[in-house]
Tab-separated table of C-alpha atoms in Angstrom:
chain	number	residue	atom	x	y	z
A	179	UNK	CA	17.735	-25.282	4.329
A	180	UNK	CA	16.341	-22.367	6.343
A	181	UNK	CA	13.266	-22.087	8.422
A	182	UNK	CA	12.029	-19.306	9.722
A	183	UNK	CA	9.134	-20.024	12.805
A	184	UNK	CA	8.242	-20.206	16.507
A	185	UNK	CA	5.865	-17.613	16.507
A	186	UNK	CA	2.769	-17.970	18.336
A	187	UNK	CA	-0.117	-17.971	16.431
A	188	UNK	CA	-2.134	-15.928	17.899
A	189	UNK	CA	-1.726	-12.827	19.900
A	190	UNK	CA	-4.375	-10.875	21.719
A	191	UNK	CA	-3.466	-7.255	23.561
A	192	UNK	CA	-5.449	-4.246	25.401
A	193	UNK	CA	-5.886	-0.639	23.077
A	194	UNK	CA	-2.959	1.303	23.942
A	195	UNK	CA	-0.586	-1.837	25.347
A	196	UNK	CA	2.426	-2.482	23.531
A	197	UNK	CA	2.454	-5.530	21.268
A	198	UNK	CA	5.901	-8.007	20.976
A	199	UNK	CA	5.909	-10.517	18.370
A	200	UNK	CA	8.710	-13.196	17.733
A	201	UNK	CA	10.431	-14.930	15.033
A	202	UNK	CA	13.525	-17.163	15.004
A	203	UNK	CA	15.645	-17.835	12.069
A	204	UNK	CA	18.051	-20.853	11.463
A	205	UNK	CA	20.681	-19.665	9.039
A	206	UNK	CA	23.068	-17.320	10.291
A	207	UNK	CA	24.365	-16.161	6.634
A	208	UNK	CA	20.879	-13.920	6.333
A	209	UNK	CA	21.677	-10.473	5.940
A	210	UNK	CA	18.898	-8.838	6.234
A	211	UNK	CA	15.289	-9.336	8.045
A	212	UNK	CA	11.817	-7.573	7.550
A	213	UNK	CA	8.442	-7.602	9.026
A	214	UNK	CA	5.575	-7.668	7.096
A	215	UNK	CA	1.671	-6.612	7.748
A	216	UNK	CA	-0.785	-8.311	6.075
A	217	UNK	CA	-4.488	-7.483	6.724
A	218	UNK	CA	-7.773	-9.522	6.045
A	219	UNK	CA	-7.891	-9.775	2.452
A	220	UNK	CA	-5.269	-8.605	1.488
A	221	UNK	CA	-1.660	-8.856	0.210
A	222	UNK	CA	1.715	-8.534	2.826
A	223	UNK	CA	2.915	-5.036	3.320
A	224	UNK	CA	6.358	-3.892	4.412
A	225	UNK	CA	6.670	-2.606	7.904
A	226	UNK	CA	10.294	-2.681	8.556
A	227	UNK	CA	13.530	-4.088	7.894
A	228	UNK	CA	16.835	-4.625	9.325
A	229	UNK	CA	20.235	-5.736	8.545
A	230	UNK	CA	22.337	-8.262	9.890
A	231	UNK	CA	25.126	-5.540	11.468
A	232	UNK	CA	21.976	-3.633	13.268
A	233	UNK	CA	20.705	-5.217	16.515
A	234	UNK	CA	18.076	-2.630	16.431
A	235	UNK	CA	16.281	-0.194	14.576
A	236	UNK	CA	12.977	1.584	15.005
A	237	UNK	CA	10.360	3.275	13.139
A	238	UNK	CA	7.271	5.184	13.415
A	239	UNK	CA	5.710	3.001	16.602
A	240	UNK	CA	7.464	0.211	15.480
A	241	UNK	CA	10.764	-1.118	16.678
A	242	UNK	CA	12.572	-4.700	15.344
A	243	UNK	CA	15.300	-6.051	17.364
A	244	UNK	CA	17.820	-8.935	16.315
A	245	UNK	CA	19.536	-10.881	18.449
A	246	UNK	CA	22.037	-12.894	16.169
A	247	UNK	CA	23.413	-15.041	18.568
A	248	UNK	CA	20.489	-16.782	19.450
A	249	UNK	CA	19.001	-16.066	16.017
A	250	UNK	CA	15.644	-13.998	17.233
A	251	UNK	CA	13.829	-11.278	15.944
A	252	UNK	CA	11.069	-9.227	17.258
A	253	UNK	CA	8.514	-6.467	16.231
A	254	UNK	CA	7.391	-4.405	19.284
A	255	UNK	CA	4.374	-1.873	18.508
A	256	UNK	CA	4.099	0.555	20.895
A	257	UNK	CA	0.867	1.931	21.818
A	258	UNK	CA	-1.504	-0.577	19.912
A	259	UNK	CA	-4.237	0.435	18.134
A	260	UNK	CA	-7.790	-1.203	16.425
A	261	UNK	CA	-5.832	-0.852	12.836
A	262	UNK	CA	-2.906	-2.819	14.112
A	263	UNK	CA	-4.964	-6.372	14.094
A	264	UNK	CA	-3.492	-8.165	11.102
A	265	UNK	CA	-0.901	-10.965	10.478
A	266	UNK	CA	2.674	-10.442	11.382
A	267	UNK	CA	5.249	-12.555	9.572
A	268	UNK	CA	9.252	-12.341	9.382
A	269	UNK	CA	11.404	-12.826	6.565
A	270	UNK	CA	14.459	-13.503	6.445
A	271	UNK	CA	16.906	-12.954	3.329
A	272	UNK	CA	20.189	-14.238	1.917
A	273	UNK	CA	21.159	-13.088	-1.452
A	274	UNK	CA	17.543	-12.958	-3.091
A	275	UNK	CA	16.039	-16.116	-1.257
A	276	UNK	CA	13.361	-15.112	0.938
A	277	UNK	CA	12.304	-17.146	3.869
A	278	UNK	CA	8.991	-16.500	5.535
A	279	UNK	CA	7.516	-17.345	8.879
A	280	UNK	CA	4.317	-18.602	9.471
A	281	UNK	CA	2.735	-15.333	10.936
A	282	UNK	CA	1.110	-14.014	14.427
A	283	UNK	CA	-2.225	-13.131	14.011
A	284	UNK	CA	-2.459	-9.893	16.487
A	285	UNK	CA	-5.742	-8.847	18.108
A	286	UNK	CA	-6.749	-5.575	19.574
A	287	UNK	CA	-9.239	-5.256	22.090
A	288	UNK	CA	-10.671	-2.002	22.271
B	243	UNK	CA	7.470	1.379	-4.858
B	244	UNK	CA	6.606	-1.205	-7.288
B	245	UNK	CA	2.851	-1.792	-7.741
B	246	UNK	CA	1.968	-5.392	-8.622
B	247	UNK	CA	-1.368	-6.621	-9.507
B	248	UNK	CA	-2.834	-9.416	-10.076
B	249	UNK	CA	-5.673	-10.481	-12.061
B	250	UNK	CA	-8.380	-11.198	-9.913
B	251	UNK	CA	-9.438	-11.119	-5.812
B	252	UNK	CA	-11.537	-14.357	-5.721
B	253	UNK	CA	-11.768	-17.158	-8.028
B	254	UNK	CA	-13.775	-20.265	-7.899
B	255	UNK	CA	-13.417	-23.553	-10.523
B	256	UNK	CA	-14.025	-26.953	-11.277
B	257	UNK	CA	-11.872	-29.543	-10.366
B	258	UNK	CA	-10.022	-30.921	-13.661
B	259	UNK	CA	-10.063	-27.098	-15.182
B	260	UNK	CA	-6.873	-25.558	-16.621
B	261	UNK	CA	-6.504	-22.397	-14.496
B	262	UNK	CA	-4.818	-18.844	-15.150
B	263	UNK	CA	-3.556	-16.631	-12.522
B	264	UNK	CA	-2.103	-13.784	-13.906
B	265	UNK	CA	0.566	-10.900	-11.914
B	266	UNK	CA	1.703	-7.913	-13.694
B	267	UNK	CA	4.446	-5.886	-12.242
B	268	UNK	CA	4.399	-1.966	-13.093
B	269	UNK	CA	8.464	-1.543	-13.463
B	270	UNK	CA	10.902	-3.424	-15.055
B	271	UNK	CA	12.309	-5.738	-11.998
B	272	UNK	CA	13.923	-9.242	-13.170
B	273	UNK	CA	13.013	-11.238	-9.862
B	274	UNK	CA	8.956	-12.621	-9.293
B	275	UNK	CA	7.760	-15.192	-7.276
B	276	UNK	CA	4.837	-17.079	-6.638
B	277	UNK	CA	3.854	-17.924	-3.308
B	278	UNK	CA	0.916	-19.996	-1.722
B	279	UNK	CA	-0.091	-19.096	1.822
B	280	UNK	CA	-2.249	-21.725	4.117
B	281	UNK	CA	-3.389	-21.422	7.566
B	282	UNK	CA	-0.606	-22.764	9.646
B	283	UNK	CA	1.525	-22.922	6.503
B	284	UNK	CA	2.657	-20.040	6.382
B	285	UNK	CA	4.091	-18.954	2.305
B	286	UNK	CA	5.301	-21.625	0.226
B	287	UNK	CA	7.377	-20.786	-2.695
B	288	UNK	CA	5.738	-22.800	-6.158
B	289	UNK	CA	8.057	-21.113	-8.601
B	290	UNK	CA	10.482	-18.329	-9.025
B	291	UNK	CA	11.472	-16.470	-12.127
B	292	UNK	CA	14.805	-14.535	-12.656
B	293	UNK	CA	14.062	-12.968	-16.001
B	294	UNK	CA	12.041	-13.635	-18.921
B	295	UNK	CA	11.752	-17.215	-20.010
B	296	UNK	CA	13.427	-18.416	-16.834
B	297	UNK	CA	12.216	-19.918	-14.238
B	298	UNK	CA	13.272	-21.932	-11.292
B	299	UNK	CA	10.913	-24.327	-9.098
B	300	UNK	CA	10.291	-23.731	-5.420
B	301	UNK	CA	9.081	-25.551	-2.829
B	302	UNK	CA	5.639	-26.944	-4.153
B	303	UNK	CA	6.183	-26.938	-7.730
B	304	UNK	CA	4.048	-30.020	-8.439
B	305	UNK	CA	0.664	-29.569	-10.425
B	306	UNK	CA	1.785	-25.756	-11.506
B	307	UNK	CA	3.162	-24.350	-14.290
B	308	UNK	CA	4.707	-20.636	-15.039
B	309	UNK	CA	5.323	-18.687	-18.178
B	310	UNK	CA	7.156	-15.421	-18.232
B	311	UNK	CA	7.247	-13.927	-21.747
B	312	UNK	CA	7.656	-10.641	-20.873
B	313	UNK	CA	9.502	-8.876	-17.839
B	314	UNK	CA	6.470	-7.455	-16.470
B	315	UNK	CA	4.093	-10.515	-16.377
B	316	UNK	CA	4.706	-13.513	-14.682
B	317	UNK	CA	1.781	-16.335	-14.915
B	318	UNK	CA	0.502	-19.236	-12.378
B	319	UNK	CA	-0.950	-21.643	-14.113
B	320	UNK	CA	-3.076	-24.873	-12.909
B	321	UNK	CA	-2.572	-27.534	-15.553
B	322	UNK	CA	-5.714	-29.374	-13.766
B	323	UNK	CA	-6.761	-27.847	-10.648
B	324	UNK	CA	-7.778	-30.188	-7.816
B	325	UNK	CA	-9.354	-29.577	-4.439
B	326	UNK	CA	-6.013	-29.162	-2.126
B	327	UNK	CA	-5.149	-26.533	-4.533
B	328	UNK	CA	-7.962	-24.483	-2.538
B	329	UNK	CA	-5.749	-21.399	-1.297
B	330	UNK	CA	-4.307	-18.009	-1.088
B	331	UNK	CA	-2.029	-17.410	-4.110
B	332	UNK	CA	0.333	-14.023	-3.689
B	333	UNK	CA	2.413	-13.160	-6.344
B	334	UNK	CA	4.834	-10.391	-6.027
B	335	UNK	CA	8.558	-8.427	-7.188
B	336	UNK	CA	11.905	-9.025	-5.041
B	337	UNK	CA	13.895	-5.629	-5.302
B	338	UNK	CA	17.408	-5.284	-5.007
B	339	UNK	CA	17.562	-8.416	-3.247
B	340	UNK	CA	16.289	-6.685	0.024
B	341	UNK	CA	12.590	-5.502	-0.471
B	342	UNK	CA	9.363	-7.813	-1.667
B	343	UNK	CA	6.561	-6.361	-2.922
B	344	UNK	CA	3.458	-8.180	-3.300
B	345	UNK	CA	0.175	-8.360	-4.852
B	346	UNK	CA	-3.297	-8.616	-2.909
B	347	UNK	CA	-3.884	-12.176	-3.571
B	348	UNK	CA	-6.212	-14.071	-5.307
B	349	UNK	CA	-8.306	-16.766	-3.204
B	350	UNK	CA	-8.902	-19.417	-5.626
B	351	UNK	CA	-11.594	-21.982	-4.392
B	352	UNK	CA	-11.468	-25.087	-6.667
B	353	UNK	CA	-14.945	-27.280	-6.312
């Protein structure tokens, strides 16, 4: 079946660095990938998403790259700020199966 | 964007108890889910429900129950809750086979 992991846990990075966090997949039929936030308390939220013909795509200080042939993703956060500590978790979709990873807890310090 | 909520934030019960958690969608989507998320865990799918009145088991199905009578409520339920049921429960809509929305959880402690 698929697994979705290898991030790191935990994440710490300086106010105003740039944040990368990683994910790798295992099935290579997904068509489609997205990164959700999920803050203390709280219930995942959609950041971004991507499709399995895009190697890149960015957003509003967010950008996710996918490398299929090693089977990586990534959410880079430019410019990090206090409201960007939360978990980070992949997902990864084929037809409507979802597949999550295990999260990256990122912390800011101001 | 769908808006899902479910019934309650915290909860805290008795081992043994039969337990409710309920997750009402506010559109008409056929796919929910029921996930449980644990520290270094990640989510874990318990059920999965296609339409109304069908269901399919996830991962973890063991010591849970669903019921789906209508298309907009889709309900957990703990036939006997135990300690290791302790957890984050998220409910939540697939759309269009691309998009999950989710609920904001309910942390059930069972003592």
């Amino acid at each position: 079946g698929e697994s979705v992991g290898l991030h790191l846990p935990t994440l710490s990075v300086q106010e105003g660095d740039n944040s990368i966090i990683n994910c790798a997949y295992s099935n290579s039929a997904s068509d489609y990938f997205i990164w959700y936030k999920q803050e203390s308390g709280k219930g995942p939220q959609f950041i971004i998403d991507i499709r399995s013909n895009m190697d890149k795509r960015q957003g509003q200080r967010v950008t996710v790259l996918l490398n299929k042939t090693v089977k990586h993703l990534s959410l880079q956060i430019a410019a990090t700020q206090p409201g960007d500590s939360a978990v980070y978790f992949c997902a990864s979709v084929h037809g409507n199966q979802f597949y999550f990873g295990t999260g990256t807890s990122l912390t800011v310090i101001p | 964007d769908v808006k899902v909520t479910q019934s309650s934030r915290y909860l805290v019960k008795r081992t043994g108890e039969k337990v409710f958690l309920e997750c009402v969608q506010d559109m008409d989507h056929e796919n929910m889910f029921w996930y449980r998320q644990d520290p270094g865990l990640g989510l874990r799918l318990i059920y999965f429900s296609y339409d109304v009145k069908m269901k399919e088991k996830g991962d973890i199905p063991e010591g849970y129950s669903v019921s789906r009578e209508k298309k907009e409520r889709f309900s957990l339920i703990l036939e006997s809750a135990s300690t290791n049921q302790t957890s984050m429960y998220l409910c939540g809509v697939i759309v269009m086979n691309t998009e999950a929305f989710f609920g904001q959880g309910t942390r059930l402690t069972v003592v």
